[in-house]
């Protein structure tokens, strides 16, 4: 049976589109209604406040990230630095190409999250999961899995931001640049697990 997209999912997807295309100020209840061709006030029916809307969008983005990661991870978790680096690099490539909208929207939502601990914490973990990274570092035999996981997530956040905020637009990264990313990730994963 095919998955039926809910009205809430459609609203969150439209919100991500608006935030990615026009920044934080473009994300409004009325803008979503117009984008989806809904009657005025439809988005407000589902999400009464901006906080509720932004919170739902961040949760939606987090679920999308987890689904992408779950689908990308092999049946058996990586057991070597090379295998782990390949999985991680593939996820980075996906973020910088087919998911570039999600990355741009996430940065646009930072303004809303700046003064709100709940939104900030949700946004901080919507692309990369510290528990998943800790589990990975543990399976790879890192001496301090939690510390190695924090360093790995920091590295990945930096790589995504560097490419997202760089001179090259998101989605325009070349094959050579992806090979360079892969090499960087492999070196770091090997260093983090001490092998």
Short mmCIF file of N, CA and C in Angstrom, two decimals:
data_model
loop_
_atom_site.label_atom_id
_atom_site.label_comp_id
_atom_site.label_asym_id
_atom_site.label_seq_id
_atom_site.Cartn_x
_atom_site.Cartn_y
_atom_site.Cartn_z
N UNK A 1 0.84 -1.17 0.00
CA UNK A 1 0.00 0.00 0.00
C UNK A 1 0.89 1.24 0.00
N UNK A 2 0.71 2.20 -0.93
CA UNK A 2 1.57 3.36 -0.99
C UNK A 2 1.36 4.28 0.22
N UNK A 3 2.46 4.93 0.62
CA UNK A 3 2.42 5.85 1.75
C UNK A 3 1.62 7.10 1.36
N UNK A 4 0.65 7.46 2.18
CA UNK A 4 -0.16 8.64 1.93
C UNK A 4 0.44 9.81 2.69
N UNK A 5 0.71 10.89 1.98
CA UNK A 5 1.29 12.07 2.61
C UNK A 5 0.20 12.84 3.34
N UNK A 6 0.45 13.13 4.60
CA UNK A 6 -0.54 13.86 5.40
C UNK A 6 -0.48 15.35 5.10
N UNK A 7 -1.52 16.06 5.49
CA UNK A 7 -1.55 17.52 5.33
C UNK A 7 -0.42 18.15 6.13
N UNK A 8 -0.14 17.59 7.31
CA UNK A 8 0.95 18.13 8.14
C UNK A 8 2.30 17.97 7.42
N UNK A 9 2.51 16.81 6.78
CA UNK A 9 3.75 16.60 6.02
C UNK A 9 3.87 17.59 4.87
N UNK A 10 2.76 17.81 4.17
CA UNK A 10 2.76 18.77 3.05
C UNK A 10 3.10 20.17 3.54
N UNK A 11 2.55 20.55 4.67
CA UNK A 11 2.83 21.86 5.25
C UNK A 11 4.31 21.98 5.60
N UNK A 12 4.87 20.94 6.23
CA UNK A 12 6.28 20.97 6.61
C UNK A 12 7.18 21.02 5.38
N UNK A 13 6.83 20.27 4.34
CA UNK A 13 7.62 20.30 3.12
C UNK A 13 7.57 21.69 2.48
N UNK A 14 6.40 22.30 2.44
CA UNK A 14 6.28 23.65 1.89
C UNK A 14 7.07 24.64 2.72
N UNK A 15 7.05 24.46 4.04
CA UNK A 15 7.81 25.34 4.93
C UNK A 15 9.31 25.24 4.64
N UNK A 16 9.80 24.01 4.43
CA UNK A 16 11.21 23.83 4.09
C UNK A 16 11.54 24.52 2.76
N UNK A 17 10.65 24.37 1.79
CA UNK A 17 10.85 25.04 0.49
C UNK A 17 10.96 26.55 0.68
N UNK A 18 10.01 27.14 1.40
CA UNK A 18 9.99 28.59 1.59
C UNK A 18 11.23 29.07 2.34
N UNK A 19 11.61 28.36 3.40
CA UNK A 19 12.78 28.77 4.18
C UNK A 19 14.05 28.67 3.33
N UNK A 20 14.17 27.60 2.54
CA UNK A 20 15.36 27.43 1.70
C UNK A 20 15.44 28.48 0.60
N UNK A 21 14.30 28.83 0.04
CA UNK A 21 14.28 29.78 -1.08
C UNK A 21 14.36 31.24 -0.63
N UNK A 22 13.70 31.57 0.48
CA UNK A 22 13.61 32.97 0.85
C UNK A 22 14.09 33.33 2.23
N UNK A 23 14.64 32.35 2.94
CA UNK A 23 15.14 32.62 4.28
C UNK A 23 14.04 32.60 5.33
N UNK A 24 14.43 32.91 6.53
CA UNK A 24 13.55 32.86 7.69
C UNK A 24 12.29 33.69 7.52
N UNK A 25 12.42 34.88 6.96
CA UNK A 25 11.26 35.76 6.85
C UNK A 25 10.22 35.28 5.83
N UNK A 26 10.61 34.38 4.93
CA UNK A 26 9.67 33.85 3.93
C UNK A 26 8.77 32.77 4.50
N UNK A 27 9.13 32.24 5.64
CA UNK A 27 8.35 31.17 6.27
C UNK A 27 7.23 31.77 7.10
N UNK A 28 6.03 31.78 6.53
CA UNK A 28 4.85 32.29 7.22
C UNK A 28 3.69 31.33 7.00
N UNK A 29 2.71 31.40 7.88
CA UNK A 29 1.51 30.59 7.72
C UNK A 29 0.83 30.90 6.39
N UNK A 30 0.71 32.20 6.09
CA UNK A 30 0.06 32.62 4.86
C UNK A 30 0.86 32.19 3.63
N UNK A 31 2.17 32.24 3.74
CA UNK A 31 3.02 31.82 2.63
C UNK A 31 2.84 30.34 2.32
N UNK A 32 2.70 29.54 3.35
CA UNK A 32 2.48 28.10 3.15
C UNK A 32 1.12 27.86 2.52
N UNK A 33 0.10 28.56 3.03
CA UNK A 33 -1.24 28.43 2.43
C UNK A 33 -1.18 28.74 0.93
N UNK A 34 -0.52 29.84 0.59
CA UNK A 34 -0.42 30.23 -0.82
C UNK A 34 0.37 29.21 -1.62
N UNK A 35 1.45 28.74 -1.07
CA UNK A 35 2.30 27.77 -1.76
C UNK A 35 1.54 26.48 -2.09
N UNK A 36 0.70 26.05 -1.16
CA UNK A 36 -0.02 24.79 -1.33
C UNK A 36 -1.41 24.98 -1.95
N UNK A 37 -1.79 26.24 -2.18
CA UNK A 37 -3.11 26.50 -2.73
C UNK A 37 -4.22 26.17 -1.74
N UNK A 38 -3.95 26.38 -0.46
CA UNK A 38 -4.93 26.09 0.59
C UNK A 38 -5.73 27.35 0.93
N UNK A 39 -6.89 27.15 1.51
CA UNK A 39 -7.69 28.27 1.98
C UNK A 39 -6.90 29.01 3.06
N UNK A 40 -7.06 30.33 3.09
CA UNK A 40 -6.37 31.15 4.07
C UNK A 40 -6.71 30.67 5.48
N UNK A 41 -5.69 30.48 6.31
CA UNK A 41 -5.87 30.01 7.68
C UNK A 41 -5.71 28.51 7.84
N UNK A 42 -5.51 27.79 6.73
CA UNK A 42 -5.38 26.33 6.83
C UNK A 42 -4.16 25.92 7.63
N UNK A 43 -3.02 26.53 7.37
CA UNK A 43 -1.80 26.18 8.10
C UNK A 43 -1.96 26.52 9.58
N UNK A 44 -2.62 27.66 9.87
CA UNK A 44 -2.85 28.04 11.27
C UNK A 44 -3.74 27.05 12.00
N UNK A 45 -4.61 26.38 11.29
CA UNK A 45 -5.45 25.35 11.90
C UNK A 45 -4.59 24.23 12.48
N UNK A 46 -3.54 23.85 11.74
CA UNK A 46 -2.66 22.76 12.19
C UNK A 46 -1.60 23.24 13.16
N UNK A 47 -1.07 24.43 12.93
CA UNK A 47 0.01 24.98 13.76
C UNK A 47 -0.36 26.42 14.11
N UNK A 48 -0.91 26.61 15.29
CA UNK A 48 -1.47 27.92 15.67
C UNK A 48 -0.42 29.02 15.76
N UNK A 49 0.77 28.68 16.23
CA UNK A 49 1.80 29.71 16.43
C UNK A 49 3.01 29.45 15.53
N UNK A 50 3.83 30.46 15.40
CA UNK A 50 5.06 30.28 14.63
C UNK A 50 5.94 29.24 15.32
N UNK A 51 6.00 29.29 16.65
CA UNK A 51 6.81 28.33 17.38
C UNK A 51 6.36 26.90 17.07
N UNK A 52 5.05 26.67 17.08
CA UNK A 52 4.53 25.32 16.79
C UNK A 52 4.89 24.91 15.36
N UNK A 53 4.80 25.85 14.43
CA UNK A 53 5.13 25.56 13.04
C UNK A 53 6.61 25.22 12.89
N UNK A 54 7.47 26.06 13.43
CA UNK A 54 8.91 25.83 13.30
C UNK A 54 9.31 24.54 14.01
N UNK A 55 8.72 24.29 15.17
CA UNK A 55 9.01 23.05 15.89
C UNK A 55 8.62 21.83 15.05
N UNK A 56 7.47 21.88 14.39
CA UNK A 56 7.03 20.78 13.54
C UNK A 56 7.95 20.61 12.33
N UNK A 57 8.40 21.71 11.77
CA UNK A 57 9.30 21.64 10.61
C UNK A 57 10.63 21.00 11.02
N UNK A 58 11.15 21.37 12.18
CA UNK A 58 12.41 20.79 12.66
C UNK A 58 12.23 19.29 12.92
N UNK A 59 11.11 18.91 13.52
CA UNK A 59 10.85 17.48 13.76
C UNK A 59 10.74 16.73 12.43
N UNK A 60 10.08 17.32 11.46
CA UNK A 60 9.94 16.72 10.14
C UNK A 60 11.32 16.54 9.49
N UNK A 61 12.15 17.56 9.60
CA UNK A 61 13.50 17.49 9.04
C UNK A 61 14.33 16.41 9.73
N UNK A 62 14.16 16.28 11.03
CA UNK A 62 14.87 15.24 11.78
C UNK A 62 14.44 13.86 11.32
N UNK A 63 13.15 13.65 11.16
CA UNK A 63 12.64 12.35 10.70
C UNK A 63 13.14 12.03 9.30
N UNK A 64 13.18 13.03 8.42
CA UNK A 64 13.71 12.83 7.06
C UNK A 64 15.17 12.38 7.13
N UNK A 65 15.94 13.04 7.98
CA UNK A 65 17.36 12.70 8.11
C UNK A 65 17.53 11.27 8.61
N UNK A 66 16.74 10.88 9.61
CA UNK A 66 16.85 9.53 10.15
C UNK A 66 16.46 8.49 9.08
N UNK A 67 15.43 8.80 8.28
CA UNK A 67 15.02 7.87 7.22
C UNK A 67 16.11 7.72 6.17
N UNK A 68 16.71 8.82 5.76
CA UNK A 68 17.80 8.76 4.79
C UNK A 68 18.96 7.93 5.34
N UNK A 69 19.30 8.16 6.61
CA UNK A 69 20.41 7.45 7.21
C UNK A 69 20.10 5.96 7.33
N UNK A 70 18.90 5.64 7.81
CA UNK A 70 18.48 4.24 7.97
C UNK A 70 18.53 3.52 6.63
N UNK A 71 18.06 4.18 5.57
CA UNK A 71 18.06 3.55 4.25
C UNK A 71 19.46 3.38 3.68
N UNK A 72 20.40 4.23 4.12
CA UNK A 72 21.76 4.20 3.56
C UNK A 72 22.67 3.21 4.29
N UNK A 73 22.37 2.93 5.55
CA UNK A 73 23.27 2.07 6.33
C UNK A 73 23.05 0.62 5.92
N UNK A 74 24.14 -0.10 5.68
CA UNK A 74 24.02 -1.51 5.31
C UNK A 74 23.39 -2.33 6.43
N UNK A 75 22.95 -3.53 6.09
CA UNK A 75 22.30 -4.41 7.08
C UNK A 75 23.20 -4.65 8.28
N UNK A 76 24.51 -4.77 8.03
CA UNK A 76 25.47 -4.95 9.12
C UNK A 76 26.24 -3.64 9.29
N UNK A 77 26.32 -3.13 10.51
CA UNK A 77 27.02 -1.86 10.74
C UNK A 77 28.48 -1.95 10.29
N UNK A 78 29.04 -0.82 9.86
CA UNK A 78 30.44 -0.81 9.45
C UNK A 78 31.35 -1.26 10.59
N UNK A 79 32.38 -2.01 10.25
CA UNK A 79 33.31 -2.49 11.27
C UNK A 79 34.72 -1.97 11.06
N UNK A 80 34.95 -1.24 9.97
CA UNK A 80 36.27 -0.66 9.73
C UNK A 80 36.12 0.82 9.43
N UNK A 81 37.21 1.56 9.59
CA UNK A 81 37.20 2.99 9.30
C UNK A 81 36.82 3.24 7.85
N UNK A 82 37.30 2.40 6.93
CA UNK A 82 36.98 2.58 5.51
C UNK A 82 35.49 2.41 5.24
N UNK A 83 34.89 1.39 5.83
CA UNK A 83 33.46 1.17 5.64
C UNK A 83 32.65 2.32 6.23
N UNK A 84 33.02 2.75 7.43
CA UNK A 84 32.30 3.85 8.08
C UNK A 84 32.45 5.14 7.28
N UNK A 85 33.67 5.41 6.81
CA UNK A 85 33.91 6.62 6.03
C UNK A 85 33.09 6.62 4.75
N UNK A 86 32.91 5.46 4.14
CA UNK A 86 32.12 5.37 2.91
C UNK A 86 30.66 5.72 3.19
N UNK A 87 30.09 5.17 4.27
CA UNK A 87 28.69 5.45 4.62
C UNK A 87 28.52 6.93 4.95
N UNK A 88 29.43 7.47 5.75
CA UNK A 88 29.35 8.87 6.16
C UNK A 88 29.51 9.78 4.94
N UNK A 89 30.46 9.48 4.08
CA UNK A 89 30.68 10.30 2.89
C UNK A 89 29.47 10.29 1.96
N UNK A 90 28.84 9.14 1.85
CA UNK A 90 27.62 9.06 1.03
C UNK A 90 26.53 9.96 1.61
N UNK A 91 26.43 10.00 2.93
CA UNK A 91 25.43 10.87 3.56
C UNK A 91 25.76 12.34 3.32
N UNK A 92 27.04 12.69 3.40
CA UNK A 92 27.43 14.08 3.11
C UNK A 92 27.10 14.45 1.67
N UNK A 93 27.41 13.55 0.76
CA UNK A 93 27.11 13.81 -0.65
C UNK A 93 25.60 14.00 -0.85
N UNK A 94 24.81 13.19 -0.20
CA UNK A 94 23.34 13.33 -0.29
C UNK A 94 22.90 14.67 0.26
N UNK A 95 23.46 15.09 1.39
CA UNK A 95 23.10 16.39 1.97
C UNK A 95 23.46 17.54 1.04
N UNK A 96 24.58 17.43 0.34
CA UNK A 96 25.05 18.52 -0.50
C UNK A 96 24.46 18.50 -1.90
N UNK A 97 23.73 17.45 -2.24
CA UNK A 97 23.13 17.38 -3.57
C UNK A 97 21.62 17.29 -3.45
N UNK A 98 21.08 16.08 -3.34
CA UNK A 98 19.63 15.94 -3.36
C UNK A 98 18.93 16.52 -2.15
N UNK A 99 19.65 16.71 -1.04
CA UNK A 99 19.03 17.30 0.16
C UNK A 99 19.53 18.72 0.42
N UNK A 100 20.03 19.38 -0.60
CA UNK A 100 20.55 20.73 -0.37
C UNK A 100 19.47 21.69 0.12
N UNK A 101 18.22 21.46 -0.28
CA UNK A 101 17.12 22.29 0.21
C UNK A 101 17.02 22.18 1.73
N UNK A 102 17.13 20.96 2.26
CA UNK A 102 17.03 20.75 3.70
C UNK A 102 18.14 21.48 4.45
N UNK A 103 19.33 21.44 3.89
CA UNK A 103 20.47 22.13 4.52
C UNK A 103 20.24 23.64 4.54
N UNK A 104 19.82 24.20 3.40
CA UNK A 104 19.58 25.64 3.32
C UNK A 104 18.45 26.06 4.27
N UNK A 105 17.40 25.26 4.34
CA UNK A 105 16.28 25.57 5.24
C UNK A 105 16.73 25.52 6.70
N UNK A 106 17.57 24.56 7.02
CA UNK A 106 18.05 24.45 8.40
C UNK A 106 18.79 25.71 8.81
N UNK A 107 19.66 26.21 7.95
CA UNK A 107 20.38 27.44 8.28
C UNK A 107 19.43 28.63 8.38
N UNK A 108 18.40 28.66 7.55
CA UNK A 108 17.42 29.75 7.62
C UNK A 108 16.66 29.73 8.94
N UNK A 109 16.41 28.54 9.48
CA UNK A 109 15.64 28.41 10.72
C UNK A 109 16.46 28.75 11.96
N UNK A 110 17.74 28.95 11.82
CA UNK A 110 18.58 29.25 12.99
C UNK A 110 18.17 30.54 13.68
N UNK A 111 17.63 31.48 12.94
CA UNK A 111 17.19 32.72 13.56
C UNK A 111 16.08 32.45 14.57
N UNK A 112 15.12 31.61 14.20
CA UNK A 112 14.04 31.26 15.14
C UNK A 112 14.58 30.52 16.35
N UNK A 113 15.59 29.70 16.15
CA UNK A 113 16.10 28.85 17.22
C UNK A 113 17.07 29.56 18.15
N UNK A 114 17.56 30.72 17.76
CA UNK A 114 18.61 31.38 18.53
C UNK A 114 18.25 31.63 19.99
N UNK A 115 17.02 32.02 20.27
CA UNK A 115 16.63 32.36 21.64
C UNK A 115 15.68 31.34 22.25
N UNK A 116 15.63 30.16 21.67
CA UNK A 116 14.69 29.14 22.14
C UNK A 116 15.42 27.81 22.30
N UNK A 117 15.61 27.38 23.53
CA UNK A 117 16.38 26.16 23.79
C UNK A 117 15.79 24.94 23.10
N UNK A 118 14.47 24.80 23.12
CA UNK A 118 13.83 23.63 22.51
C UNK A 118 14.12 23.59 21.00
N UNK A 119 13.91 24.72 20.33
CA UNK A 119 14.16 24.77 18.89
C UNK A 119 15.64 24.60 18.58
N UNK A 120 16.49 25.25 19.38
CA UNK A 120 17.93 25.17 19.14
C UNK A 120 18.43 23.73 19.28
N UNK A 121 17.98 23.03 20.31
CA UNK A 121 18.40 21.64 20.50
C UNK A 121 17.90 20.75 19.37
N UNK A 122 16.67 20.97 18.94
CA UNK A 122 16.12 20.20 17.83
C UNK A 122 16.86 20.45 16.54
N UNK A 123 17.14 21.72 16.29
CA UNK A 123 17.85 22.08 15.05
C UNK A 123 19.28 21.56 15.07
N UNK A 124 19.90 21.56 16.24
CA UNK A 124 21.29 21.11 16.35
C UNK A 124 21.45 19.64 16.00
N UNK A 125 20.38 18.85 16.21
CA UNK A 125 20.50 17.41 15.98
C UNK A 125 19.64 16.92 14.82
N UNK A 126 19.15 17.82 13.98
CA UNK A 126 18.22 17.38 12.93
C UNK A 126 18.91 16.76 11.72
N UNK A 127 20.18 17.02 11.51
CA UNK A 127 20.89 16.40 10.38
C UNK A 127 21.78 15.25 10.81
N UNK A 128 22.40 15.38 11.97
CA UNK A 128 23.32 14.35 12.48
C UNK A 128 22.90 13.94 13.87
N UNK A 129 22.95 12.66 14.14
CA UNK A 129 22.52 12.12 15.44
C UNK A 129 23.74 11.74 16.28
N UNK A 130 23.87 12.40 17.42
CA UNK A 130 24.97 12.06 18.33
C UNK A 130 24.85 10.63 18.85
N UNK A 131 23.65 10.16 19.22
CA UNK A 131 23.55 8.75 19.64
C UNK A 131 23.97 7.77 18.54
N UNK A 132 23.59 8.03 17.29
CA UNK A 132 24.00 7.14 16.20
C UNK A 132 25.50 7.20 15.99
N UNK A 133 26.07 8.40 16.10
CA UNK A 133 27.52 8.54 15.95
C UNK A 133 28.25 7.81 17.08
N UNK A 134 27.69 7.88 18.30
CA UNK A 134 28.30 7.19 19.44
C UNK A 134 28.25 5.68 19.23
N UNK A 135 27.12 5.20 18.75
CA UNK A 135 26.98 3.77 18.46
C UNK A 135 27.99 3.33 17.40
N UNK A 136 28.16 4.16 16.37
CA UNK A 136 29.13 3.85 15.33
C UNK A 136 30.55 3.80 15.89
N UNK A 137 30.92 4.81 16.67
CA UNK A 137 32.27 4.86 17.24
C UNK A 137 32.51 3.67 18.18
N UNK A 138 31.48 3.29 18.89
CA UNK A 138 31.59 2.13 19.77
C UNK A 138 31.81 0.85 18.96
N UNK A 139 31.05 0.69 17.86
CA UNK A 139 31.19 -0.52 17.04
C UNK A 139 32.55 -0.56 16.34
N UNK A 140 33.16 0.61 16.16
CA UNK A 140 34.48 0.66 15.52
C UNK A 140 35.61 0.50 16.53
N UNK A 141 35.27 0.42 17.81
CA UNK A 141 36.28 0.20 18.83
C UNK A 141 37.01 1.44 19.31
N UNK A 142 36.38 2.60 19.19
CA UNK A 142 37.01 3.83 19.67
C UNK A 142 37.22 3.75 21.18
N UNK A 143 38.33 4.30 21.66
CA UNK A 143 38.62 4.25 23.10
C UNK A 143 37.60 5.03 23.91
N UNK A 144 37.17 6.16 23.38
CA UNK A 144 36.14 6.97 24.04
C UNK A 144 35.05 7.27 23.02
N UNK A 145 34.09 6.34 22.86
CA UNK A 145 33.08 6.49 21.82
C UNK A 145 32.29 7.80 21.88
N UNK A 146 31.92 8.25 23.07
CA UNK A 146 31.11 9.48 23.16
C UNK A 146 31.92 10.71 22.75
N UNK A 147 33.18 10.75 23.16
CA UNK A 147 34.04 11.87 22.76
C UNK A 147 34.33 11.84 21.26
N UNK A 148 34.61 10.66 20.74
CA UNK A 148 34.87 10.52 19.31
C UNK A 148 33.62 10.88 18.50
N UNK A 149 32.45 10.53 19.00
CA UNK A 149 31.19 10.85 18.31
C UNK A 149 30.97 12.36 18.26
N UNK A 150 31.21 13.04 19.37
CA UNK A 150 31.07 14.51 19.39
C UNK A 150 32.01 15.15 18.37
N UNK A 151 33.24 14.66 18.32
CA UNK A 151 34.21 15.20 17.35
C UNK A 151 33.77 14.91 15.91
N UNK A 152 33.24 13.71 15.68
CA UNK A 152 32.78 13.36 14.34
C UNK A 152 31.64 14.26 13.90
N UNK A 153 30.65 14.46 14.78
CA UNK A 153 29.52 15.32 14.43
C UNK A 153 30.00 16.75 14.18
N UNK A 154 30.93 17.24 14.99
CA UNK A 154 31.47 18.59 14.78
C UNK A 154 32.17 18.69 13.42
N UNK A 155 32.92 17.67 13.06
CA UNK A 155 33.59 17.64 11.75
C UNK A 155 32.55 17.69 10.63
N UNK A 156 31.53 16.85 10.73
CA UNK A 156 30.52 16.78 9.67
C UNK A 156 29.74 18.09 9.56
N UNK A 157 29.41 18.69 10.69
CA UNK A 157 28.73 19.99 10.67
C UNK A 157 29.60 21.03 9.96
N UNK A 158 30.89 21.00 10.27
CA UNK A 158 31.81 21.95 9.65
C UNK A 158 31.93 21.74 8.15
N UNK A 159 32.01 20.49 7.73
CA UNK A 159 32.12 20.20 6.30
C UNK A 159 30.86 20.63 5.54
N UNK A 160 29.69 20.35 6.13
CA UNK A 160 28.44 20.76 5.48
C UNK A 160 28.37 22.28 5.40
N UNK A 161 28.70 22.96 6.50
CA UNK A 161 28.63 24.42 6.49
C UNK A 161 29.62 25.02 5.50
N UNK A 162 30.83 24.47 5.46
CA UNK A 162 31.85 24.99 4.53
C UNK A 162 31.36 24.91 3.10
N UNK A 163 30.74 23.81 2.75
CA UNK A 163 30.24 23.66 1.38
C UNK A 163 28.96 24.45 1.16
N UNK A 164 28.11 24.54 2.19
CA UNK A 164 26.85 25.28 2.05
C UNK A 164 27.08 26.77 1.98
N UNK A 165 28.05 27.27 2.72
CA UNK A 165 28.30 28.70 2.77
C UNK A 165 29.43 29.13 1.83
N UNK A 166 29.99 28.18 1.10
CA UNK A 166 31.10 28.50 0.21
C UNK A 166 30.66 29.21 -1.05
N UNK A 167 31.63 29.47 -1.92
CA UNK A 167 31.37 30.18 -3.16
C UNK A 167 30.52 29.35 -4.12
N UNK A 168 30.63 28.05 -4.01
CA UNK A 168 29.88 27.16 -4.91
C UNK A 168 28.49 26.94 -4.32
N UNK A 169 27.42 27.12 -5.10
CA UNK A 169 26.08 26.90 -4.56
C UNK A 169 25.86 25.44 -4.17
N UNK A 170 24.97 25.24 -3.20
CA UNK A 170 24.63 23.88 -2.80
C UNK A 170 24.14 23.11 -4.01
N UNK A 171 24.57 21.87 -4.10
CA UNK A 171 24.16 21.03 -5.21
C UNK A 171 25.11 21.11 -6.39
N UNK A 172 26.07 22.03 -6.35
CA UNK A 172 26.98 22.19 -7.48
C UNK A 172 28.38 21.67 -7.18
N UNK A 173 28.52 20.91 -6.12
CA UNK A 173 29.81 20.33 -5.76
C UNK A 173 30.21 19.30 -6.81
N UNK A 174 31.49 19.31 -7.19
CA UNK A 174 31.95 18.43 -8.26
C UNK A 174 32.37 17.07 -7.72
N UNK A 175 32.52 16.12 -8.66
CA UNK A 175 32.95 14.76 -8.28
C UNK A 175 34.30 14.80 -7.58
N UNK A 176 35.22 15.64 -8.06
CA UNK A 176 36.54 15.76 -7.43
C UNK A 176 36.45 16.26 -6.01
N UNK A 177 35.54 17.19 -5.77
CA UNK A 177 35.36 17.69 -4.40
C UNK A 177 34.79 16.61 -3.49
N UNK A 178 33.93 15.76 -4.02
CA UNK A 178 33.40 14.67 -3.21
C UNK A 178 34.50 13.67 -2.88
N UNK A 179 35.40 13.42 -3.79
CA UNK A 179 36.53 12.52 -3.50
C UNK A 179 37.40 13.11 -2.40
N UNK A 180 37.58 14.42 -2.45
CA UNK A 180 38.35 15.10 -1.40
C UNK A 180 37.64 14.98 -0.06
N UNK A 181 36.31 15.15 -0.07
CA UNK A 181 35.52 14.98 1.16
C UNK A 181 35.68 13.56 1.71
N UNK A 182 35.61 12.58 0.82
CA UNK A 182 35.75 11.17 1.23
C UNK A 182 37.10 10.93 1.89
N UNK A 183 38.14 11.48 1.30
CA UNK A 183 39.48 11.31 1.87
C UNK A 183 39.57 11.95 3.25
N UNK A 184 39.00 13.15 3.38
CA UNK A 184 39.01 13.85 4.67
C UNK A 184 38.27 13.05 5.73
N UNK A 185 37.07 12.57 5.38
CA UNK A 185 36.27 11.80 6.33
C UNK A 185 37.01 10.52 6.74
N UNK A 186 37.63 9.85 5.78
CA UNK A 186 38.36 8.61 6.10
C UNK A 186 39.49 8.90 7.08
N UNK A 187 40.27 9.94 6.84
CA UNK A 187 41.37 10.29 7.75
C UNK A 187 40.86 10.59 9.16
N UNK A 188 39.77 11.34 9.25
CA UNK A 188 39.23 11.70 10.55
C UNK A 188 38.65 10.50 11.28
N UNK A 189 37.91 9.66 10.58
CA UNK A 189 37.34 8.49 11.24
C UNK A 189 38.46 7.60 11.78
N UNK A 190 39.48 7.38 10.96
CA UNK A 190 40.62 6.57 11.40
C UNK A 190 41.29 7.19 12.63
N UNK A 191 41.45 8.52 12.61
CA UNK A 191 42.09 9.20 13.74
C UNK A 191 41.22 9.11 14.99
N UNK A 192 39.92 9.26 14.82
CA UNK A 192 39.01 9.25 15.98
C UNK A 192 38.94 7.89 16.66
N UNK A 193 39.11 6.83 15.90
CA UNK A 193 39.07 5.51 16.53
C UNK A 193 40.48 5.01 16.87
N UNK A 194 41.47 5.80 16.49
CA UNK A 194 42.85 5.47 16.84
C UNK A 194 43.43 4.33 16.04
N UNK A 195 42.98 4.19 14.77
CA UNK A 195 43.50 3.10 13.93
C UNK A 195 43.95 3.63 12.59
#
